[in-house]
Amino acid sequence: MTPAEQPRRNGGDLVIETLQALGARTVFGIPGQHALGLFDALSRSELRYISSRVENNAAFAADGYARATGEVGVLFLSTGPGALTSLSGLQEAYATAVPMVVVASQIPLSGLGARRKGMLHQLDDQKASAQNVTKTQSSVHHASGIPSAIQDAWAAAITVPQGPVWVEIPQDVLLGEVMVPPVEDALAVPYDHPPRQELIEESVRWLATSRRTAIVAGGGVRRSTGDARHHLLTVAELLDAPVVCTPGGNSAFPHDHRLSLGSWVEDRHVTDLLEDAEVLLVVGSSLGEVTSNYFTLEPRGRLIQIDAEPRVLESNFPTLGVRADAGQALASIGAALSVPRAGVEGSVCADWHGRSAAEVVVETNRRVAVRLEAQELSRERRFLADIRAAVPAEMQTYWDMTIAAYWGWNCWDAQSGEFHSAQGAGGLGYAFPAAIGGAVGLADLVDSPEIGSEDVVPRVLAVAGDGSAMYSIAELASAQQHGANVTWLIVDDGGYGILRDYMEGAFGQATATELYRPDFVALARSFGVPAEEVPVEEVGPALTRAFERTGPAVVVVKTLLKMWAPSHLE
């Protein structure tokens, strides 16, 4: 083919070619005037495009894709309003360390530099708007710089602590014809964060002499690239240490293990156990507001804190801070603990004031159960149990900021699946669009000859309240358009239930929490999505029916769920 016969390529093609070379399969986003060169290039690629209806939901979808697959989520954004609308979704990914590459368009080069030229969508400094919700931000002003910028962004996104990375490219750079040859290969290698040896040795000295060690497993364990869950189990058994998972760490440790305290970090009995530990090993958590039982935790022993994010270390308590990927640090600790010490090899013999660790775990879990049983919460506990019974063991679930999710943070057993929630930033509207992204990602894995198989494409579950559902209701169109295998459970209690609960407890009455809602079943059906409303007692069979479908489905339950009485106020 002569140069004259070769198809014209532009900056958008360089973006697409680089993403494909890095291993991307799917992109999320919404077209816009300045991004048309980027989206046009999609038509000449093998990348799958998932069209959202609102930009923050597109960000949630890319986030959900990354969480479900362990791969990088890719998000395309238009300029100005489109870019800004994505920020709340990016805040969740940033707070939860979800790897994403965000490619945003920009106004033409002539309008950059805070000059008020009156261009459509013009901002004084667009990438500055993303500074609080992305790891890094960069602009590309020449087409030849596009492949390197995308490759560097990918490497930054997958370097722990992982997170979203922002790259913006002006309209004329995306549209301009390029002389750069097609991108054939690209390599993005994450920067390694192994633990420093002296910190591991000091940690092991503390742990090897402790007879009461407890472990807090946070989201960093789940997001680790170093098989952290396996190493956490090894370390816990070597130390004979009880383990509690944070909401973000839910599923990091087997729920049915003899040392498991589940995720009841919001119960005073668990807080008491953590305070009584001689050494508290905190992995992948800041011991923040929820995990510290609303800052009532007052450890009496020594703390070791492992986290890939240096700003987390000692953020809430004095600790021996170990900046490292959770998996690498736990592997090093496990290996050191396995070396014979004073002629003894094997696990530490725990002594919790004359009781074994397993006995203390049983007793603590019993006390938590007794506390709940003393409150009139049978409806809530039955509701979560019915959902758990209906959900296949391997199914991934996505939870919005709703009362059902607050219960899920503490008592959901993810079994062999994964538990995803919006607890990182706490914004509304996460579950359904993120679940769409997760369903698309799992379908990608099944279709991949290297990774998947010919098995049936798995489904995912999204759980939301009626208030949070209204944030993402437009994505019913996206789910139907792309055939996403997602079941959406909407718990309709007539308003912002958790805020109602808080206000009634604090002020004796709730203000501005009640909502006028649509007929969710009729609305879903208007999009062609099968939907049904059932009594709370029938949620299990309704979910089972929905799981048997192909494509999206909606189940609505009208009920008023209550929260348990907060134990940190005792």
Coordinates of C-alpha atoms in Angstrom, one line a residue:
M1 CA 0.0 0.0 0.0
T2 CA 1.4 3.4 -1.0
P3 CA 1.4 6.3 1.4
A4 CA -1.4 7.9 -0.6
E5 CA -3.5 4.7 -0.3
Q6 CA -3.1 4.4 3.5
P7 CA -6.1 5.5 5.6
R8 CA -5.7 8.8 7.3
R9 CA -5.1 8.6 11.0
N10 CA -5.5 11.2 13.7
G11 CA -4.7 11.8 17.3
G12 CA -7.8 9.8 18.4
D13 CA -6.4 6.8 16.6
L14 CA -3.2 7.1 18.6
V15 CA -5.2 7.0 21.9
I16 CA -7.2 3.9 20.8
E17 CA -4.1 2.1 19.4
T18 CA -2.2 2.7 22.6
L19 CA -5.1 1.5 24.8
Q20 CA -5.4 -1.7 22.7
A21 CA -1.7 -2.3 22.9
L22 CA -1.9 -2.0 26.7
G23 CA -4.6 -4.6 26.9
A24 CA -7.8 -2.6 27.1
R25 CA -11.0 -4.3 25.8
T26 CA -13.8 -1.9 26.8
V27 CA -14.2 1.8 27.3
F28 CA -17.0 3.8 28.9
G29 CA -18.2 7.3 28.4
I30 CA -20.4 9.8 26.5
P31 CA -19.4 11.6 23.2
G32 CA -19.1 15.4 23.1
Q33 CA -18.1 18.0 20.5
H34 CA -14.5 18.2 21.4
A35 CA -14.1 14.5 21.8
L36 CA -15.5 13.5 18.4
G37 CA -12.1 12.6 17.0
L38 CA -11.6 10.2 19.9
F39 CA -15.0 8.5 19.4
D40 CA -14.6 8.4 15.7
A41 CA -11.4 6.4 16.1
L42 CA -13.4 3.9 18.2
S43 CA -15.1 2.9 14.9
R44 CA -11.8 1.7 13.5
S45 CA -10.9 -0.4 16.5
E46 CA -11.8 -3.6 18.3
L47 CA -12.6 -1.9 21.6
R48 CA -16.1 -2.3 22.9
Y49 CA -17.8 0.9 23.8
I50 CA -20.4 1.1 26.6
S51 CA -22.6 4.2 26.4
S52 CA -23.8 5.7 29.7
R53 CA -26.3 8.4 30.0
V54 CA -24.7 10.6 32.6
E55 CA -20.9 11.1 33.0
N56 CA -20.7 10.3 36.7
N57 CA -22.4 7.1 36.0
A58 CA -19.9 6.3 33.2
A59 CA -17.2 6.8 35.9
F60 CA -19.0 4.4 38.2
A61 CA -19.3 1.9 35.4
A62 CA -15.6 2.0 34.6
D63 CA -15.0 1.7 38.4
G64 CA -17.3 -1.4 38.6
Y65 CA -15.5 -2.9 35.5
A66 CA -12.1 -2.6 37.2
R67 CA -13.3 -4.0 40.5
A68 CA -15.0 -7.0 38.9
T69 CA -12.1 -7.9 36.6
G70 CA -9.0 -6.6 38.3
E71 CA -8.2 -4.7 35.1
V72 CA -7.9 -1.0 34.3
G73 CA -11.2 0.8 33.7
V74 CA -11.1 3.2 30.8
L75 CA -13.3 6.3 30.7
F76 CA -13.7 8.8 27.8
L77 CA -15.0 12.3 28.6
S78 CA -16.0 15.4 26.8
T79 CA -14.9 18.8 27.8
G80 CA -16.3 21.2 30.5
P81 CA -19.7 20.0 31.7
G82 CA -19.0 16.5 30.7
A83 CA -15.7 16.3 32.5
L84 CA -17.0 18.1 35.6
T85 CA -20.0 15.8 35.8
S86 CA -17.7 12.8 36.1
L87 CA -16.0 14.1 39.3
S88 CA -18.3 12.5 41.9
G89 CA -17.8 9.1 40.3
L90 CA -14.0 9.6 40.1
Q91 CA -14.0 10.5 43.8
E92 CA -15.3 7.1 44.7
A93 CA -12.6 5.4 42.5
Y94 CA -9.9 7.6 44.0
A95 CA -11.0 7.0 47.6
T96 CA -11.2 3.2 47.0
A97 CA -8.0 3.0 44.9
V98 CA -9.6 1.7 41.7
P99 CA -7.3 1.7 38.7
M100 CA -8.7 3.8 35.8
V101 CA -7.4 5.8 32.9
V102 CA -9.5 8.8 32.1
V103 CA -9.1 10.4 28.7
A104 CA -10.8 13.8 28.6
S105 CA -11.0 16.1 25.6
Q106 CA -10.1 19.7 25.7
I107 CA -10.9 22.9 23.8
P108 CA -8.5 23.7 20.9
L109 CA -5.0 24.6 21.8
S110 CA -5.6 28.3 21.0
G111 CA -8.0 28.6 23.9
L112 CA -5.8 27.1 26.6
G113 CA -4.2 29.2 29.3
A114 CA -7.2 30.8 31.0
R115 CA -7.8 33.1 28.1
R116 CA -11.5 34.0 28.0
K117 CA -12.1 33.4 24.3
G118 CA -15.8 32.3 24.8
M119 CA -15.2 28.8 23.5
L120 CA -17.9 26.3 24.2
H121 CA -17.2 24.3 27.4
Q122 CA -14.2 26.4 28.2
L123 CA -12.7 26.2 31.7
D124 CA -9.8 28.2 33.1
D125 CA -8.0 25.0 34.0
Q126 CA -10.0 21.8 33.4
K127 CA -7.4 19.4 34.8
A128 CA -7.2 21.4 38.0
S129 CA -10.9 20.4 38.6
A130 CA -9.8 16.8 38.7
Q131 CA -6.9 17.3 41.1
N132 CA -8.8 16.2 44.2
V133 CA -10.2 13.0 42.6
T134 CA -7.4 11.6 40.5
K135 CA -3.8 10.5 41.2
T136 CA -2.2 12.6 38.5
Q137 CA -3.4 15.0 35.8
S138 CA -1.6 15.8 32.5
S139 CA -2.3 17.5 29.2
V140 CA -1.0 16.4 25.8
H141 CA -0.4 19.2 23.3
H142 CA 1.2 17.3 20.5
A143 CA 0.1 14.0 18.8
S144 CA 3.6 12.5 19.1
G145 CA 3.2 12.6 22.9
I146 CA -0.1 10.7 23.1
P147 CA 1.2 7.1 23.2
S148 CA 3.7 7.9 26.0
A149 CA 1.1 9.9 28.0
I150 CA -1.4 7.0 27.8
Q151 CA 1.3 4.5 28.7
D152 CA 2.5 6.5 31.7
A153 CA -1.1 7.0 32.9
W154 CA -1.7 3.3 32.7
A155 CA 1.4 2.6 34.7
A156 CA 0.4 5.2 37.3
A157 CA -3.1 3.7 37.6
I158 CA -1.8 0.2 38.4
T159 CA 0.9 1.3 40.8
V160 CA -0.2 0.9 44.3
P161 CA -2.0 2.7 45.7
Q162 CA -3.9 2.3 42.5
G163 CA -6.4 4.9 41.3
P164 CA -7.8 7.0 38.4
V165 CA -5.3 9.0 36.3
W166 CA -6.4 11.9 34.2
V167 CA -5.1 12.7 30.6
E168 CA -6.6 15.5 28.6
I169 CA -6.1 16.1 24.9
P170 CA -7.3 19.2 22.9
Q171 CA -9.8 18.9 20.2
D172 CA -7.4 19.8 17.4
V173 CA -4.8 17.4 18.6
L174 CA -7.4 14.6 18.5
L175 CA -8.5 15.6 15.0
G176 CA -5.2 16.4 13.5
E177 CA -3.6 14.0 11.0
V178 CA -0.6 12.3 12.4
M179 CA 2.7 11.1 11.0
V180 CA 3.3 8.8 14.0
P181 CA 3.2 5.2 12.9
P182 CA 0.5 2.9 14.3
V183 CA 1.1 1.9 17.9
E184 CA 1.9 -1.8 17.8
D185 CA 3.1 -2.5 21.4
A186 CA 3.0 -0.6 24.7
L187 CA 4.3 -1.7 28.1
A188 CA 3.1 -0.2 31.4
V189 CA 4.9 -1.6 34.4
P190 CA 3.8 -0.5 37.9
Y191 CA 6.3 0.9 40.3
D192 CA 7.1 -1.6 42.9
H193 CA 6.6 -0.9 46.6
P194 CA 8.2 -3.7 48.6
P195 CA 8.5 -3.3 52.3
R196 CA 11.7 -2.1 53.9
Q197 CA 13.5 -5.0 55.5
E198 CA 14.1 -3.3 58.9
L199 CA 10.4 -2.5 59.2
I200 CA 9.5 -6.2 58.5
E201 CA 12.1 -7.3 61.1
E202 CA 10.8 -4.9 63.7
S203 CA 7.2 -6.0 62.9
V204 CA 8.1 -9.6 63.3
R205 CA 9.8 -9.0 66.6
W206 CA 6.6 -7.4 67.9
L207 CA 4.3 -10.1 66.5
A208 CA 6.5 -13.1 67.6
T209 CA 6.4 -12.0 71.2
S210 CA 2.7 -11.0 71.3
R211 CA 0.2 -13.4 72.9
R212 CA -2.8 -11.3 71.9
T213 CA -2.6 -10.2 68.3
A214 CA -5.6 -9.0 66.3
I215 CA -5.7 -8.1 62.7
V216 CA -7.8 -5.5 60.8
A217 CA -8.0 -6.3 57.1
G218 CA -8.9 -3.3 54.9
G219 CA -9.5 -2.7 51.3
G220 CA -5.8 -2.7 50.6
V221 CA -5.8 -6.4 51.1
R222 CA -8.4 -6.9 48.4
R223 CA -6.8 -4.5 45.9
S224 CA -3.2 -5.9 46.4
T225 CA -1.5 -7.4 43.4
G226 CA 0.5 -9.7 45.6
D227 CA -2.1 -12.4 46.6
A228 CA -2.6 -10.7 49.9
R229 CA -5.6 -12.7 50.9
H230 CA -3.6 -15.9 50.8
H231 CA -0.8 -14.3 52.8
L232 CA -3.3 -12.8 55.3
L233 CA -4.7 -16.2 56.0
T234 CA -1.2 -17.6 56.5
V235 CA -0.2 -14.8 58.9
A236 CA -3.4 -15.0 60.9
E237 CA -3.0 -18.7 61.4
L238 CA 0.7 -18.4 62.3
L239 CA -0.2 -15.7 64.9
D240 CA -3.5 -17.4 65.9
A241 CA -4.9 -13.9 65.5
P242 CA -8.6 -12.9 65.2
V243 CA -9.3 -11.0 62.0
V244 CA -12.0 -8.4 61.4
C245 CA -12.6 -6.9 57.9
T246 CA -13.4 -3.3 57.3
P247 CA -16.3 -2.5 54.9
G248 CA -13.8 -2.0 52.1
G249 CA -12.1 -5.2 53.2
N250 CA -15.2 -7.3 53.3
S251 CA -14.3 -10.7 51.7
A252 CA -10.6 -10.3 52.4
F253 CA -10.7 -13.1 55.0
P254 CA -12.9 -16.2 54.9
H255 CA -16.1 -15.4 56.8
D256 CA -16.5 -18.9 58.2
H257 CA -12.9 -19.2 59.4
R258 CA -12.4 -20.0 63.1
L259 CA -10.6 -16.7 63.5
S260 CA -13.1 -14.6 61.6
L261 CA -14.9 -11.7 63.3
G262 CA -16.7 -11.0 60.0
S263 CA -17.0 -7.3 59.3
W264 CA -18.6 -6.1 62.5
V265 CA -16.3 -3.1 63.0
E266 CA -19.2 -1.1 64.2
D267 CA -19.9 -3.2 67.3
R268 CA -18.4 -2.3 70.7
H269 CA -17.7 -5.9 71.5
V270 CA -15.3 -6.1 68.5
T271 CA -13.9 -2.7 69.4
D272 CA -13.2 -4.1 72.9
L273 CA -11.3 -7.0 71.5
L274 CA -9.1 -4.8 69.2
E275 CA -8.4 -2.5 72.2
D276 CA -7.2 -5.5 74.3
A277 CA -4.7 -6.7 71.7
E278 CA -1.0 -6.5 72.7
V279 CA -0.3 -5.9 69.0
L280 CA -2.9 -4.7 66.5
L281 CA -1.9 -5.4 62.9
V282 CA -3.7 -3.1 60.5
V283 CA -3.4 -4.0 56.8
G284 CA -4.7 -1.8 54.0
S285 CA -6.8 0.5 56.2
S286 CA -6.5 4.0 57.7
L287 CA -8.5 2.9 60.8
G288 CA -10.8 5.7 59.7
E289 CA -14.2 6.8 60.9
V290 CA -16.2 3.6 60.5
T291 CA -13.4 1.1 61.1
S292 CA -12.5 2.8 64.4
N293 CA -16.2 2.6 65.4
Y294 CA -16.5 6.4 64.9
F295 CA -13.2 7.2 66.5
T296 CA -14.0 5.5 69.8
L297 CA -11.3 2.8 69.3
E298 CA -8.5 3.4 71.9
P299 CA -5.9 0.6 71.4
R300 CA -3.9 -0.2 74.6
G301 CA -1.3 -2.2 72.8
R302 CA 1.2 -1.4 69.9
L303 CA 0.0 -0.9 66.4
I304 CA 1.6 -2.0 63.1
Q305 CA 0.1 -0.3 60.0
I306 CA 0.7 -1.6 56.5
D307 CA -0.5 0.5 53.6
A308 CA 0.7 1.4 50.1
E309 CA -0.5 5.0 50.5
P310 CA 2.0 6.8 52.8
R311 CA -0.5 9.5 53.7
V312 CA -2.6 6.8 55.5
L313 CA 0.2 5.8 57.8
E314 CA -0.2 7.2 61.4
S315 CA -3.1 9.3 60.1
N316 CA -5.3 8.4 63.1
F317 CA -3.0 6.6 65.5
P318 CA 0.7 6.4 66.3
T319 CA 1.9 3.2 64.6
L320 CA 4.9 1.4 63.2
G321 CA 4.1 2.4 59.6
V322 CA 5.1 0.1 56.8
R323 CA 4.7 1.7 53.4
A324 CA 4.2 -1.4 51.1
D325 CA 1.8 -3.3 49.0
A326 CA -0.3 -5.5 51.4
G327 CA 0.5 -8.7 49.7
Q328 CA 4.3 -8.2 49.6
A329 CA 4.4 -7.1 53.3
L330 CA 2.2 -10.0 54.5
A331 CA 4.3 -12.5 52.4
S332 CA 7.5 -11.2 54.1
I333 CA 5.9 -11.3 57.6
G334 CA 4.6 -14.8 57.0
A335 CA 8.0 -16.1 55.7
A336 CA 9.8 -14.6 58.7
L337 CA 7.3 -16.0 61.2
S338 CA 7.8 -19.4 59.7
V339 CA 11.5 -19.5 60.5
P340 CA 12.2 -21.4 63.7
R341 CA 12.5 -19.1 66.8
A342 CA 14.3 -20.5 69.8
G343 CA 13.9 -24.0 68.5
V344 CA 10.2 -23.6 67.8
E345 CA 8.6 -23.5 64.4
G346 CA 4.9 -22.8 63.7
S347 CA 2.2 -20.6 65.0
V348 CA 2.2 -18.4 68.1
C349 CA 0.4 -19.9 71.1
A350 CA -2.2 -17.1 71.7
D351 CA -3.5 -16.5 75.2
W352 CA -6.4 -14.1 75.6
H353 CA -6.5 -14.1 79.4
G354 CA -6.6 -17.8 79.7
R355 CA -8.7 -18.3 76.5
S356 CA -7.7 -19.3 73.0
A357 CA -8.2 -17.0 70.1
A358 CA -10.9 -19.2 68.7
E359 CA -12.8 -19.1 72.0
V360 CA -12.5 -15.3 72.1
V361 CA -13.8 -15.1 68.5
V362 CA -16.8 -17.3 69.2
E363 CA -17.6 -15.3 72.3
T364 CA -17.3 -12.0 70.6
N365 CA -19.5 -13.1 67.7
R366 CA -22.0 -14.4 70.1
R367 CA -22.2 -11.1 72.0
V368 CA -22.7 -9.3 68.7
A369 CA -25.6 -11.6 67.9
V370 CA -27.1 -11.2 71.4
R371 CA -27.0 -7.4 71.0
L372 CA -28.8 -7.6 67.7
E373 CA -31.4 -10.1 69.0
A374 CA -32.2 -7.7 71.9
Q375 CA -33.4 -5.2 69.3
E376 CA -36.4 -5.5 67.1
L377 CA -34.5 -6.2 63.9
S378 CA -35.9 -9.5 62.8
R379 CA -37.2 -8.0 59.5
E380 CA -33.7 -6.5 58.6
R381 CA -31.8 -9.7 59.5
R382 CA -34.2 -11.9 57.7
F383 CA -34.1 -9.6 54.6
L384 CA -30.3 -9.8 54.4
A385 CA -30.4 -13.6 55.0
D386 CA -33.0 -14.1 52.3
I387 CA -30.8 -12.1 49.8
R388 CA -27.8 -14.1 50.8
A389 CA -29.6 -17.4 50.3
A390 CA -30.8 -16.4 46.8
V391 CA -27.4 -15.0 45.6
P392 CA -25.1 -17.7 44.2
A393 CA -21.9 -18.1 46.1
E394 CA -19.7 -16.7 43.4
M395 CA -21.9 -13.7 42.4
Q396 CA -20.4 -10.2 42.7
T397 CA -22.6 -7.7 44.4
Y398 CA -22.6 -3.9 44.3
W399 CA -24.2 -1.8 47.1
D400 CA -25.3 1.8 47.2
M401 CA -25.3 4.1 50.2
T402 CA -28.5 2.7 51.6
I403 CA -29.6 1.1 54.9
A404 CA -29.4 -2.4 53.3
A405 CA -25.8 -1.7 52.4
Y406 CA -24.9 -0.5 55.9
W407 CA -26.1 -3.9 57.1
G408 CA -24.1 -5.5 54.2
W409 CA -20.9 -3.7 55.3
N410 CA -21.1 -5.5 58.7
C411 CA -22.8 -8.9 58.1
W412 CA -22.6 -9.8 54.4
D413 CA -20.7 -13.0 53.7
A414 CA -19.3 -12.6 50.2
Q415 CA -18.5 -16.3 50.1
S416 CA -16.6 -16.9 46.9
G417 CA -17.9 -13.7 45.3
E418 CA -16.9 -10.1 45.9
F419 CA -18.6 -7.3 47.9
H420 CA -18.4 -3.8 46.3
S421 CA -19.8 -0.7 47.9
A422 CA -19.6 3.1 47.6
Q423 CA -18.2 3.4 51.1
G424 CA -15.0 5.0 49.9
A425 CA -16.5 8.4 49.1
G426 CA -20.0 7.8 50.3
G427 CA -21.9 9.3 47.3
L428 CA -25.3 8.2 46.1
G429 CA -26.0 6.4 42.8
Y430 CA -23.0 4.0 42.7
A431 CA -24.5 0.5 42.7
F432 CA -26.4 0.2 39.4
P433 CA -24.0 1.8 37.0
A434 CA -21.0 0.1 38.7
A435 CA -22.8 -3.2 38.4
I436 CA -23.4 -2.6 34.7
G437 CA -19.7 -2.1 34.3
G438 CA -19.0 -5.2 36.4
A439 CA -21.4 -7.3 34.3
V440 CA -19.7 -6.0 31.1
G441 CA -16.3 -6.8 32.5
L442 CA -17.2 -10.4 33.5
A443 CA -18.6 -10.9 30.0
D444 CA -15.3 -9.7 28.6
L445 CA -13.5 -12.3 30.7
V446 CA -15.7 -15.1 29.6
D447 CA -15.2 -14.1 25.9
S448 CA -11.4 -13.9 26.3
P449 CA -9.7 -17.1 25.0
E450 CA -6.8 -16.4 27.4
I451 CA -8.8 -15.9 30.5
G452 CA -12.4 -17.1 30.1
S453 CA -14.3 -20.1 28.9
E454 CA -17.5 -21.0 27.2
D455 CA -19.4 -20.8 30.4
V456 CA -22.6 -18.8 30.8
V457 CA -21.9 -15.1 31.3
P458 CA -22.2 -14.4 35.0
R459 CA -24.7 -12.0 36.5
V460 CA -24.1 -9.4 39.2
L461 CA -26.5 -7.8 41.7
A462 CA -26.9 -4.1 42.5
V463 CA -28.7 -3.1 45.7
A464 CA -30.0 0.5 46.1
G465 CA -32.6 2.5 48.0
D466 CA -35.2 4.6 46.2
G467 CA -33.3 7.8 46.8
S468 CA -30.0 6.5 45.4
A469 CA -31.9 4.7 42.5
M470 CA -33.1 8.1 41.2
Y471 CA -29.5 9.1 40.7
S472 CA -28.9 6.3 38.2
I473 CA -32.4 5.5 36.8
A474 CA -31.3 6.7 33.3
E475 CA -28.8 3.9 33.1
L476 CA -31.7 1.4 32.6
A477 CA -31.3 2.5 29.0
S478 CA -27.6 1.7 29.1
A479 CA -28.2 -1.7 30.7
Q480 CA -30.8 -2.6 28.1
Q481 CA -28.9 -1.3 25.2
H482 CA -25.8 -3.3 26.0
G483 CA -27.6 -6.4 27.4
A484 CA -25.8 -6.2 30.8
N485 CA -26.6 -9.2 33.0
V486 CA -27.4 -7.2 36.1
T487 CA -30.2 -7.6 38.6
W488 CA -31.2 -4.3 40.3
L489 CA -32.8 -4.6 43.8
I490 CA -34.5 -1.4 44.8
V491 CA -35.5 -1.1 48.4
D492 CA -38.2 1.6 48.4
D493 CA -38.8 3.2 51.8
G494 CA -40.2 6.5 50.6
G495 CA -37.1 8.7 51.0
Y496 CA -33.6 9.0 52.1
G497 CA -33.9 6.3 54.8
I498 CA -30.5 6.6 56.5
L499 CA -30.8 10.4 56.7
R500 CA -34.3 10.0 58.1
D501 CA -33.0 7.7 60.7
Y502 CA -30.1 10.0 61.7
M503 CA -32.3 13.1 61.9
E504 CA -35.0 11.4 63.9
G505 CA -32.3 10.2 66.3
A506 CA -30.6 13.6 66.6
F507 CA -33.6 16.0 66.4
G508 CA -36.7 13.9 67.0
Q509 CA -38.0 14.5 63.5
A510 CA -36.7 14.3 59.9
T511 CA -36.7 17.2 57.5
A512 CA -36.4 17.1 53.7
T513 CA -35.9 13.3 53.6
E514 CA -39.2 12.3 52.1
L515 CA -39.4 11.8 48.3
Y516 CA -41.9 11.6 45.5
R517 CA -41.0 8.5 43.5
P518 CA -42.0 7.0 40.3
D519 CA -43.6 3.6 39.8
F520 CA -40.2 1.8 39.5
V521 CA -41.7 -1.3 37.9
A522 CA -43.5 0.6 35.2
L523 CA -40.5 2.8 34.6
A524 CA -38.2 -0.2 34.2
R525 CA -40.7 -1.9 31.9
S526 CA -40.9 1.3 29.8
F527 CA -37.2 0.7 29.0
G528 CA -38.0 -2.9 28.1
V529 CA -36.5 -4.2 31.3
P530 CA -38.4 -7.0 33.1
A531 CA -39.4 -5.8 36.6
E532 CA -41.6 -6.9 39.5
E533 CA -42.6 -5.6 42.9
V534 CA -42.8 -8.1 45.8
P535 CA -43.4 -8.1 49.5
V536 CA -40.3 -8.1 51.7
E537 CA -40.9 -11.7 52.6
E538 CA -40.6 -12.8 49.0
V539 CA -37.4 -11.1 48.0
G540 CA -35.5 -14.4 47.8
P541 CA -37.8 -16.1 45.2
A542 CA -38.0 -12.8 43.2
L543 CA -34.2 -12.5 43.0
T544 CA -34.0 -16.2 42.0
R545 CA -36.4 -15.5 39.1
A546 CA -34.4 -12.4 38.1
F547 CA -31.2 -14.3 38.1
E548 CA -32.5 -16.8 35.6
R549 CA -33.0 -14.0 33.0
T550 CA -30.7 -12.8 30.4
G551 CA -30.0 -9.0 30.3
P552 CA -31.1 -6.6 33.0
A553 CA -33.9 -7.1 35.5
V554 CA -35.4 -5.1 38.4
V555 CA -36.9 -6.2 41.7
V556 CA -38.6 -3.7 43.9
V557 CA -39.3 -4.2 47.6
K558 CA -41.3 -1.6 49.5
T559 CA -40.3 -1.8 53.1
L560 CA -38.9 0.4 55.9
L561 CA -35.6 -1.1 57.2
K562 CA -34.1 0.1 60.5
M563 CA -30.6 0.5 61.7
W564 CA -29.2 -1.3 64.7
A565 CA -28.6 0.9 67.8
P566 CA -25.1 2.4 67.6
S567 CA -22.9 0.8 70.2
H568 CA -20.1 3.4 70.1
L569 CA -22.4 5.8 72.1
E570 CA -22.5 3.4 75.1

